[in-house]
Structures are given as C-alpha cells and as structure tokens.
PDB file of C-alpha atoms in Angstrom:
ATOM      1  CA  ALA A1360     -26.694 -19.699 -60.610  1.00 74.00           C
ATOM      2  CA  GLN A1361     -23.720 -21.076 -62.345  1.00 82.00           C
ATOM      3  CA  SER A1362     -21.512 -19.484 -64.997  1.00 89.00           C
ATOM      4  CA  VAL A1363     -18.461 -20.213 -67.157  1.00 93.00           C
ATOM      5  CA  THR A1364     -15.791 -17.833 -68.330  1.00 94.00           C
ATOM      6  CA  GLN A1365     -13.447 -18.761 -71.114  1.00 95.00           C
ATOM      7  CA  LEU A1366     -10.459 -16.413 -71.450  1.00 91.00           C
ATOM      8  CA  GLY A1367      -9.452 -15.806 -75.042  1.00 90.00           C
ATOM      9  CA  SER A1368     -12.038 -16.132 -77.838  1.00 92.00           C
ATOM     10  CA  HIS A1369      -9.194 -17.064 -80.251  1.00 95.00           C
ATOM     11  CA  VAL A1370      -6.032 -18.966 -79.554  1.00 97.00           C
ATOM     12  CA  SER A1371      -3.338 -19.683 -82.129  1.00 97.00           C
ATOM     13  CA  VAL A1372      -0.593 -22.199 -81.696  1.00 97.00           C
ATOM     14  CA  SER A1373       1.976 -23.779 -83.887  1.00 97.00           C
ATOM     15  CA  GLU A1374       1.728 -27.487 -84.782  1.00 97.00           C
ATOM     16  CA  GLY A1375       3.527 -29.443 -82.092  1.00 97.00           C
ATOM     17  CA  ALA A1376       3.209 -26.694 -79.436  1.00 98.00           C
ATOM     18  CA  LEU A1377       1.312 -26.911 -76.190  1.00 97.00           C
ATOM     19  CA  VAL A1378      -2.343 -26.139 -76.271  1.00 98.00           C
ATOM     20  CA  LEU A1379      -3.807 -24.358 -73.213  1.00 98.00           C
ATOM     21  CA  LEU A1380      -7.436 -23.249 -73.213  1.00 98.00           C
ATOM     22  CA  ARG A1381      -8.662 -21.557 -70.047  1.00 97.00           C
ATOM     23  CA  CYS A1382     -11.924 -22.019 -68.257  1.00 97.00           C
ATOM     24  CA  ASN A1383     -13.138 -20.641 -64.968  1.00 96.00           C
ATOM     25  CA  TYR A1384     -16.486 -21.445 -63.452  1.00 94.00           C
ATOM     26  CA  SER A1385     -18.851 -20.283 -60.800  1.00 90.00           C
ATOM     27  CA  SER A1386     -21.111 -22.669 -58.958  1.00 83.00           C
ATOM     28  CA  SER A1387     -22.826 -22.700 -55.625  1.00 77.00           C
ATOM     29  CA  VAL A1388     -22.523 -26.503 -55.359  1.00 80.00           C
ATOM     30  CA  PRO A1389     -19.829 -29.024 -56.370  1.00 81.00           C
ATOM     31  CA  PRO A1390     -19.814 -28.698 -60.155  1.00 86.00           C
ATOM     32  CA  TYR A1391     -19.784 -31.145 -62.985  1.00 89.00           C
ATOM     33  CA  LEU A1392     -17.426 -29.783 -65.639  1.00 92.00           C
ATOM     34  CA  PHE A1393     -17.138 -30.537 -69.368  1.00 93.00           C
ATOM     35  CA  TRP A1394     -15.152 -29.686 -72.429  1.00 96.00           C
ATOM     36  CA  TYR A1395     -16.847 -30.009 -75.830  1.00 95.00           C
ATOM     37  CA  VAL A1396     -15.370 -29.551 -79.252  1.00 95.00           C
ATOM     38  CA  GLN A1397     -17.232 -28.330 -82.307  1.00 92.00           C
ATOM     39  CA  TYR A1398     -15.777 -28.822 -85.761  1.00 90.00           C
ATOM     40  CA  PRO A1399     -16.999 -26.690 -88.593  1.00 83.00           C
ATOM     41  CA  ASN A1400     -20.602 -27.433 -89.526  1.00 77.00           C
ATOM     42  CA  GLN A1401     -20.871 -30.228 -87.020  1.00 81.00           C
ATOM     43  CA  GLY A1402     -22.462 -30.769 -83.628  1.00 83.00           C
ATOM     44  CA  LEU A1403     -20.695 -30.828 -80.329  1.00 89.00           C
ATOM     45  CA  GLN A1404     -18.549 -33.761 -79.251  1.00 91.00           C
ATOM     46  CA  LEU A1405     -17.665 -34.428 -75.633  1.00 91.00           C
ATOM     47  CA  LEU A1406     -13.864 -34.263 -75.044  1.00 95.00           C
ATOM     48  CA  LEU A1407     -13.838 -35.020 -71.351  1.00 94.00           C
ATOM     49  CA  LYS A1408     -15.733 -34.519 -68.091  1.00 91.00           C
ATOM     50  CA  TYR A1409     -15.105 -34.115 -64.453  1.00 91.00           C
ATOM     51  CA  THR A1410     -17.588 -35.507 -61.929  1.00 87.00           C
ATOM     52  CA  THR A1411     -15.873 -36.522 -58.739  1.00 83.00           C
ATOM     53  CA  GLY A1412     -12.651 -38.198 -57.740  1.00 84.00           C
ATOM     54  CA  ALA A1413      -9.405 -37.691 -59.576  1.00 87.00           C
ATOM     55  CA  THR A1414      -8.925 -34.045 -60.459  1.00 89.00           C
ATOM     56  CA  LEU A1415      -6.840 -34.689 -63.568  1.00 95.00           C
ATOM     57  CA  VAL A1416      -9.169 -35.936 -66.273  1.00 95.00           C
ATOM     58  CA  LYS A1417      -8.010 -37.455 -69.530  1.00 96.00           C
ATOM     59  CA  GLY A1418     -10.136 -37.249 -72.603  1.00 94.00           C
ATOM     60  CA  ILE A1419     -10.082 -38.165 -76.249  1.00 93.00           C
ATOM     61  CA  ASN A1420      -7.531 -37.037 -78.859  1.00 93.00           C
ATOM     62  CA  GLY A1421      -4.810 -36.534 -76.220  1.00 96.00           C
ATOM     63  CA  PHE A1422      -6.545 -33.761 -74.302  1.00 97.00           C
ATOM     64  CA  GLU A1423      -6.696 -33.500 -70.542  1.00 97.00           C
ATOM     65  CA  ALA A1424      -8.000 -31.036 -67.985  1.00 97.00           C
ATOM     66  CA  GLU A1425      -7.338 -30.421 -64.312  1.00 95.00           C
ATOM     67  CA  PHE A1426     -10.048 -29.446 -61.848  1.00 94.00           C
ATOM     68  CA  LYS A1427      -8.681 -26.908 -59.340  1.00 94.00           C
ATOM     69  CA  LYS A1428     -11.245 -26.069 -56.777  1.00 91.00           C
ATOM     70  CA  SER A1429      -9.164 -23.393 -55.101  1.00 91.00           C
ATOM     71  CA  GLU A1430      -8.860 -21.559 -58.381  1.00 93.00           C
ATOM     72  CA  THR A1431     -12.339 -22.480 -59.675  1.00 93.00           C
ATOM     73  CA  SER A1432     -10.663 -23.526 -62.927  1.00 95.00           C
ATOM     74  CA  PHE A1433     -10.862 -26.371 -65.410  1.00 96.00           C
ATOM     75  CA  HIS A1434      -8.228 -25.568 -68.089  1.00 97.00           C
ATOM     76  CA  LEU A1435      -7.852 -27.809 -71.099  1.00 98.00           C
ATOM     77  CA  THR A1436      -4.409 -28.831 -72.309  1.00 98.00           C
ATOM     78  CA  LYS A1437      -2.780 -30.919 -74.948  1.00 98.00           C
ATOM     79  CA  PRO A1438       1.026 -31.380 -75.040  1.00 97.00           C
ATOM     80  CA  SER A1439       1.388 -31.216 -78.794  1.00 97.00           C
ATOM     81  CA  ALA A1440      -1.064 -29.584 -81.159  1.00 97.00           C
ATOM     82  CA  HIS A1441      -2.109 -31.187 -84.403  1.00 96.00           C
ATOM     83  CA  MET A1442      -3.629 -29.484 -87.435  1.00 95.00           C
ATOM     84  CA  SER A1443      -6.779 -31.581 -86.907  1.00 95.00           C
ATOM     85  CA  ASP A1444      -7.240 -29.919 -83.489  1.00 96.00           C
ATOM     86  CA  ALA A1445      -8.453 -26.664 -85.142  1.00 96.00           C
ATOM     87  CA  ALA A1446     -11.962 -26.217 -83.961  1.00 96.00           C
ATOM     88  CA  GLU A1447     -14.169 -24.375 -81.431  1.00 94.00           C
ATOM     89  CA  TYR A1448     -13.886 -25.497 -77.871  1.00 96.00           C
ATOM     90  CA  PHE A1449     -16.557 -24.955 -75.258  1.00 96.00           C
ATOM     91  CA  CYS A1450     -16.314 -25.363 -71.485  1.00 96.00           C
ATOM     92  CA  ALA A1451     -19.540 -26.146 -69.687  1.00 94.00           C
ATOM     93  CA  VAL A1452     -20.827 -26.687 -66.206  1.00 92.00           C
ATOM     94  CA  SER A1453     -23.761 -28.486 -64.584  1.00 87.00           C
ATOM     95  CA  ASP A1454     -24.777 -28.386 -60.973  1.00 77.00           C
ATOM     96  CA  THR A1455     -27.079 -31.334 -61.135  1.00 74.00           C
ATOM     97  CA  GLY A1456     -25.211 -34.114 -62.881  1.00 69.00           C
ATOM     98  CA  THR A1457     -23.623 -35.229 -66.097  1.00 63.00           C
ATOM     99  CA  ALA A1458     -26.881 -35.729 -67.923  1.00 66.00           C
ATOM    100  CA  SER A1459     -28.489 -32.435 -66.924  1.00 78.00           C
ATOM    101  CA  LYS A1460     -28.787 -29.039 -68.562  1.00 83.00           C
ATOM    102  CA  LEU A1461     -25.545 -27.331 -69.262  1.00 89.00           C
ATOM    103  CA  THR A1462     -24.304 -23.794 -68.984  1.00 90.00           C
ATOM    104  CA  PHE A1463     -21.667 -23.048 -71.640  1.00 93.00           C
ATOM    105  CA  GLY A1464     -18.853 -20.589 -71.856  1.00 94.00           C
ATOM    106  CA  THR A1465     -18.496 -18.334 -74.867  1.00 92.00           C
ATOM    107  CA  GLY A1466     -16.072 -20.687 -76.594  1.00 94.00           C
ATOM    108  CA  THR A1467     -12.443 -20.538 -77.804  1.00 96.00           C
ATOM    109  CA  ARG A1468     -11.559 -20.996 -81.413  1.00 95.00           C
ATOM    110  CA  LEU A1469      -8.245 -22.812 -81.688  1.00 97.00           C
ATOM    111  CA  GLN A1470      -6.100 -22.158 -84.734  1.00 97.00           C
ATOM    112  CA  VAL A1471      -3.176 -24.416 -85.507  1.00 97.00           C
ATOM    113  CA  THR A1472      -0.457 -23.160 -87.823  1.00 96.00           C
ATOM    114  CA  LEU A1473       2.444 -24.877 -89.538  1.00 92.00           C
TER     115      LEU A1473
ATOM    116  CA  SER B 778     -23.432 -43.336 -78.392  1.00 74.00           C
ATOM    117  CA  ALA B 779     -26.807 -41.996 -79.380  1.00 82.00           C
ATOM    118  CA  VAL B 780     -27.206 -40.980 -83.009  1.00 88.00           C
ATOM    119  CA  ILE B 781     -29.225 -37.847 -83.453  1.00 93.00           C
ATOM    120  CA  SER B 782     -30.620 -36.395 -86.693  1.00 94.00           C
ATOM    121  CA  GLN B 783     -32.139 -33.011 -87.209  1.00 96.00           C
ATOM    122  CA  LYS B 784     -34.346 -31.763 -89.976  1.00 97.00           C
ATOM    123  CA  PRO B 785     -33.915 -29.446 -91.776  1.00 97.00           C
ATOM    124  CA  SER B 786     -30.159 -29.017 -91.629  1.00 95.00           C
ATOM    125  CA  ARG B 787     -30.515 -25.392 -92.737  1.00 96.00           C
ATOM    126  CA  ASP B 788     -33.230 -23.067 -93.950  1.00 97.00           C
ATOM    127  CA  ILE B 789     -33.723 -19.481 -95.072  1.00 97.00           C
ATOM    128  CA  CYS B 790     -37.039 -18.032 -93.926  1.00 97.00           C
ATOM    129  CA  GLN B 791     -38.948 -14.806 -94.253  1.00 97.00           C
ATOM    130  CA  ARG B 792     -39.756 -12.524 -91.381  1.00 97.00           C
ATOM    131  CA  GLY B 793     -43.048 -13.359 -89.709  1.00 97.00           C
ATOM    132  CA  THR B 794     -43.133 -16.988 -90.709  1.00 97.00           C
ATOM    133  CA  SER B 795     -42.638 -20.079 -88.507  1.00 98.00           C
ATOM    134  CA  LEU B 796     -40.274 -23.022 -88.836  1.00 98.00           C
ATOM    135  CA  THR B 797     -40.517 -26.391 -87.159  1.00 98.00           C
ATOM    136  CA  ILE B 798     -37.303 -28.322 -86.514  1.00 98.00           C
ATOM    137  CA  GLN B 799     -37.338 -32.050 -85.879  1.00 98.00           C
ATOM    138  CA  CYS B 800     -34.984 -34.043 -83.721  1.00 97.00           C
ATOM    139  CA  GLN B 801     -34.924 -37.840 -84.079  1.00 96.00           C
ATOM    140  CA  VAL B 802     -32.850 -40.155 -81.913  1.00 93.00           C
ATOM    141  CA  ASP B 803     -31.971 -43.797 -82.748  1.00 91.00           C
ATOM    142  CA  SER B 804     -32.696 -45.003 -79.228  1.00 86.00           C
ATOM    143  CA  GLN B 805     -34.817 -44.183 -76.279  1.00 84.00           C
ATOM    144  CA  VAL B 806     -33.480 -41.299 -74.221  1.00 84.00           C
ATOM    145  CA  THR B 807     -34.229 -39.864 -70.851  1.00 82.00           C
ATOM    146  CA  MET B 808     -33.758 -36.158 -71.396  1.00 88.00           C
ATOM    147  CA  MET B 809     -34.049 -34.003 -74.455  1.00 93.00           C
ATOM    148  CA  PHE B 810     -32.931 -30.434 -74.653  1.00 95.00           C
ATOM    149  CA  TRP B 811     -33.031 -27.570 -77.161  1.00 97.00           C
ATOM    150  CA  TYR B 812     -30.206 -25.077 -77.394  1.00 96.00           C
ATOM    151  CA  ARG B 813     -29.602 -21.976 -79.474  1.00 96.00           C
ATOM    152  CA  GLN B 814     -26.274 -20.835 -80.746  1.00 92.00           C
ATOM    153  CA  GLN B 815     -26.405 -17.270 -82.094  1.00 91.00           C
ATOM    154  CA  PRO B 816     -23.766 -16.203 -84.541  1.00 85.00           C
ATOM    155  CA  GLY B 817     -20.326 -16.014 -82.961  1.00 79.00           C
ATOM    156  CA  GLN B 818     -21.776 -16.844 -79.522  1.00 83.00           C
ATOM    157  CA  SER B 819     -22.089 -19.741 -77.202  1.00 86.00           C
ATOM    158  CA  LEU B 820     -24.909 -22.162 -76.639  1.00 91.00           C
ATOM    159  CA  THR B 821     -27.911 -21.094 -74.563  1.00 93.00           C
ATOM    160  CA  LEU B 822     -30.463 -23.568 -73.344  1.00 94.00           C
ATOM    161  CA  ILE B 823     -33.970 -22.827 -74.559  1.00 96.00           C
ATOM    162  CA  ALA B 824     -35.913 -25.547 -72.837  1.00 95.00           C
ATOM    163  CA  THR B 825     -36.106 -29.083 -71.645  1.00 93.00           C
ATOM    164  CA  ALA B 826     -38.499 -31.200 -73.728  1.00 94.00           C
ATOM    165  CA  ASN B 827     -40.672 -33.389 -71.470  1.00 88.00           C
ATOM    166  CA  GLN B 828     -42.401 -36.405 -72.828  1.00 87.00           C
ATOM    167  CA  GLY B 829     -46.191 -36.057 -72.780  1.00 84.00           C
ATOM    168  CA  SER B 830     -46.172 -32.705 -70.989  1.00 86.00           C
ATOM    169  CA  GLU B 831     -45.228 -29.099 -71.466  1.00 90.00           C
ATOM    170  CA  ALA B 832     -41.634 -28.202 -71.918  1.00 93.00           C
ATOM    171  CA  THR B 833     -39.667 -26.456 -69.170  1.00 93.00           C
ATOM    172  CA  TYR B 834     -38.422 -23.154 -70.483  1.00 96.00           C
ATOM    173  CA  GLU B 835     -35.403 -21.211 -69.334  1.00 94.00           C
ATOM    174  CA  SER B 836     -35.503 -17.517 -68.420  1.00 93.00           C
ATOM    175  CA  GLY B 837     -36.019 -15.409 -71.457  1.00 95.00           C
ATOM    176  CA  PHE B 838     -37.742 -18.055 -73.566  1.00 96.00           C
ATOM    177  CA  VAL B 839     -41.474 -18.522 -73.759  1.00 96.00           C
ATOM    178  CA  ILE B 840     -43.783 -21.144 -75.153  1.00 96.00           C
ATOM    179  CA  ASP B 841     -45.594 -18.837 -77.553  1.00 97.00           C
ATOM    180  CA  LYS B 842     -42.312 -18.103 -79.323  1.00 97.00           C
ATOM    181  CA  PHE B 843     -40.711 -21.559 -79.062  1.00 98.00           C
ATOM    182  CA  PRO B 844     -43.405 -24.216 -78.751  1.00 97.00           C
ATOM    183  CA  ILE B 845     -41.927 -27.670 -78.194  1.00 97.00           C
ATOM    184  CA  SER B 846     -43.409 -31.099 -78.507  1.00 95.00           C
ATOM    185  CA  ARG B 847     -42.097 -34.485 -77.375  1.00 94.00           C
ATOM    186  CA  PRO B 848     -44.667 -37.175 -78.186  1.00 92.00           C
ATOM    187  CA  ASN B 849     -42.390 -40.112 -77.375  1.00 91.00           C
ATOM    188  CA  LEU B 850     -38.928 -41.086 -76.121  1.00 90.00           C
ATOM    189  CA  THR B 851     -37.121 -40.625 -79.393  1.00 92.00           C
ATOM    190  CA  PHE B 852     -38.612 -37.612 -81.069  1.00 95.00           C
ATOM    191  CA  SER B 853     -39.079 -33.923 -80.401  1.00 96.00           C
ATOM    192  CA  THR B 854     -39.891 -30.762 -82.377  1.00 97.00           C
ATOM    193  CA  LEU B 855     -39.045 -27.127 -81.816  1.00 98.00           C
ATOM    194  CA  THR B 856     -40.954 -24.407 -83.607  1.00 98.00           C
ATOM    195  CA  VAL B 857     -39.587 -20.903 -84.006  1.00 98.00           C
ATOM    196  CA  SER B 858     -42.643 -18.713 -84.357  1.00 98.00           C
ATOM    197  CA  ASN B 859     -43.167 -15.334 -85.966  1.00 97.00           C
ATOM    198  CA  MET B 860     -39.517 -15.142 -86.879  1.00 97.00           C
ATOM    199  CA  SER B 861     -37.339 -12.038 -87.039  1.00 97.00           C
ATOM    200  CA  PRO B 862     -33.774 -11.642 -88.121  1.00 96.00           C
ATOM    201  CA  GLU B 863     -32.728 -11.922 -84.428  1.00 95.00           C
ATOM    202  CA  ASP B 864     -33.794 -15.528 -84.523  1.00 97.00           C
ATOM    203  CA  SER B 865     -31.060 -16.360 -87.030  1.00 97.00           C
ATOM    204  CA  SER B 866     -29.052 -19.006 -85.138  1.00 96.00           C
ATOM    205  CA  ILE B 867     -28.077 -22.602 -85.036  1.00 95.00           C
ATOM    206  CA  TYR B 868     -30.576 -24.637 -83.136  1.00 97.00           C
ATOM    207  CA  LEU B 869     -29.280 -27.851 -81.527  1.00 95.00           C
ATOM    208  CA  CYS B 870     -31.040 -30.780 -80.008  1.00 96.00           C
ATOM    209  CA  SER B 871     -29.327 -32.758 -77.264  1.00 94.00           C
ATOM    210  CA  VAL B 872     -30.129 -35.923 -75.401  1.00 92.00           C
ATOM    211  CA  THR B 873     -29.096 -38.003 -72.484  1.00 87.00           C
ATOM    212  CA  THR B 874     -29.498 -41.705 -72.125  1.00 78.00           C
ATOM    213  CA  THR B 875     -29.565 -44.142 -69.246  1.00 70.00           C
ATOM    214  CA  ARG B 876     -26.763 -46.125 -70.891  1.00 71.00           C
ATOM    215  CA  TYR B 877     -24.321 -43.292 -71.452  1.00 70.00           C
ATOM    216  CA  ASN B 878     -23.795 -40.845 -68.665  1.00 70.00           C
ATOM    217  CA  GLU B 879     -23.268 -37.818 -70.879  1.00 79.00           C
ATOM    218  CA  GLN B 880     -25.119 -35.496 -73.188  1.00 86.00           C
ATOM    219  CA  PHE B 881     -25.059 -36.011 -76.968  1.00 89.00           C
ATOM    220  CA  PHE B 882     -25.680 -33.244 -79.484  1.00 92.00           C
ATOM    221  CA  GLY B 883     -27.325 -33.278 -82.880  1.00 93.00           C
ATOM    222  CA  PRO B 884     -25.653 -31.673 -85.897  1.00 92.00           C
ATOM    223  CA  GLY B 885     -27.840 -28.559 -85.605  1.00 93.00           C
ATOM    224  CA  THR B 886     -30.213 -26.608 -87.804  1.00 96.00           C
ATOM    225  CA  ARG B 887     -28.829 -23.431 -89.261  1.00 95.00           C
ATOM    226  CA  LEU B 888     -31.606 -20.864 -89.591  1.00 97.00           C
ATOM    227  CA  THR B 889     -31.350 -17.578 -91.405  1.00 97.00           C
ATOM    228  CA  VAL B 890     -34.229 -15.130 -91.198  1.00 97.00           C
ATOM    229  CA  LEU B 891     -34.443 -12.362 -93.794  1.00 96.00           C
TER     230      LEU B 891
END
C-alpha cells in the first residue's frame, strides 16, 4: 500500500521568500507523484506531476518539485512567494498511473505575510 | 480541461436523512471517482464509479452507506445515507479523460449534518 507524509500542517513565509513544502512517500512500485493546490472554497487544481524521466518537474505559477528516489521525497518549492500563493497544498501518489486513484497527504496550509 | 459541476454546492441536513450529490462533466470521461474531505483533514477515496456496473469501494466504505450510480460517461451520483454528524465533510467528484493525462476535481459539496 502507498502512503504520503507531509511535514508541517502550517507553513508561514514572507512575501518574496522561498517556499518549501515537504512531501515523503511510500510505494512498493515506481510512483506517480502529484502536487495539488486548493484555494478557499474551491476544488483541487493540479500544480505539477512526476511520471518518469526528468526528476525536476516544473509546474504552474512558478512552482517546481524534485523527485528523489533515494530519499523517497517530492518536495515542492517556489523561489519567491506571492500573496496569491496562500492556499492548501496536497501531495498525492498513485502506483498505477496519472489517471488512477490517488492517495493524498494530510495537506499543508501556506500562509504568506507582508 | 474537463469542466465539472456538482450539485448541491452545500447543504445542511438532519441526522438520519439521506442526500444525493450529483456530478456532471462537460465531456466524456474514462474514470470517475468520489472523495471525502473531512474537516481539517485530507482527501480520502470513497469509490470508483463504474459506468453501468457497481462502484468499486475502498476499504472502510460500503455500498449501503454510500450508494453510487453512473448511468453514462458524463454523470454520476453519490448518496450519503442515514446521515450522522460524522458524515459532515466536503465530497468531491473527480474525473480523468483520454485527452488529458491527469485527474480533474469538481468544486465539492459541503455537507453539514446536525
């Protein structure tokens, strides 16, 4: 069975500062990894995904994540935070493909302050 | 991307009653899923809605409590039966399409059970 651990339920950064949201996974097979963002009272939106190939994945809104197999990690980063980045971020894993059922982490709420 | 609508967007229900949530997609999709997001928690997959056959339920979820229908490629319903306050959650529909190799989420239905 697969699982996802997100360290830090709440992260606060200043506008312009680096954003780092941590995600570790467990999977018995090569995983498919995802980061989703959820703005207040909205559904989830895909930020980026890792399937195979290049381990550094670039997504929308300036976010990127690096798949590190040795560390079983898929941390999300953004060089400079913007106020509009304030939202809930979920890391997810699938062991059967990008269009299959997902196992989600518990989420990290990102707060961006002036 | 696929455009997904859910009805109702929110509801307040009495204990012991049932609520049916509708999920409508603007294009034909391959897979449809139902997730639950309990207050302050992550998303948990309830079941995969299969067209023309019984849904596939995840561990801890049963058909008597969460009957699901999927009569065609663009529509599904989830019923929350004999509700209790513990059923208060956001219920989200998600879909995958052959055109887009990712999973799209609806806006969710916010259910409060008194």
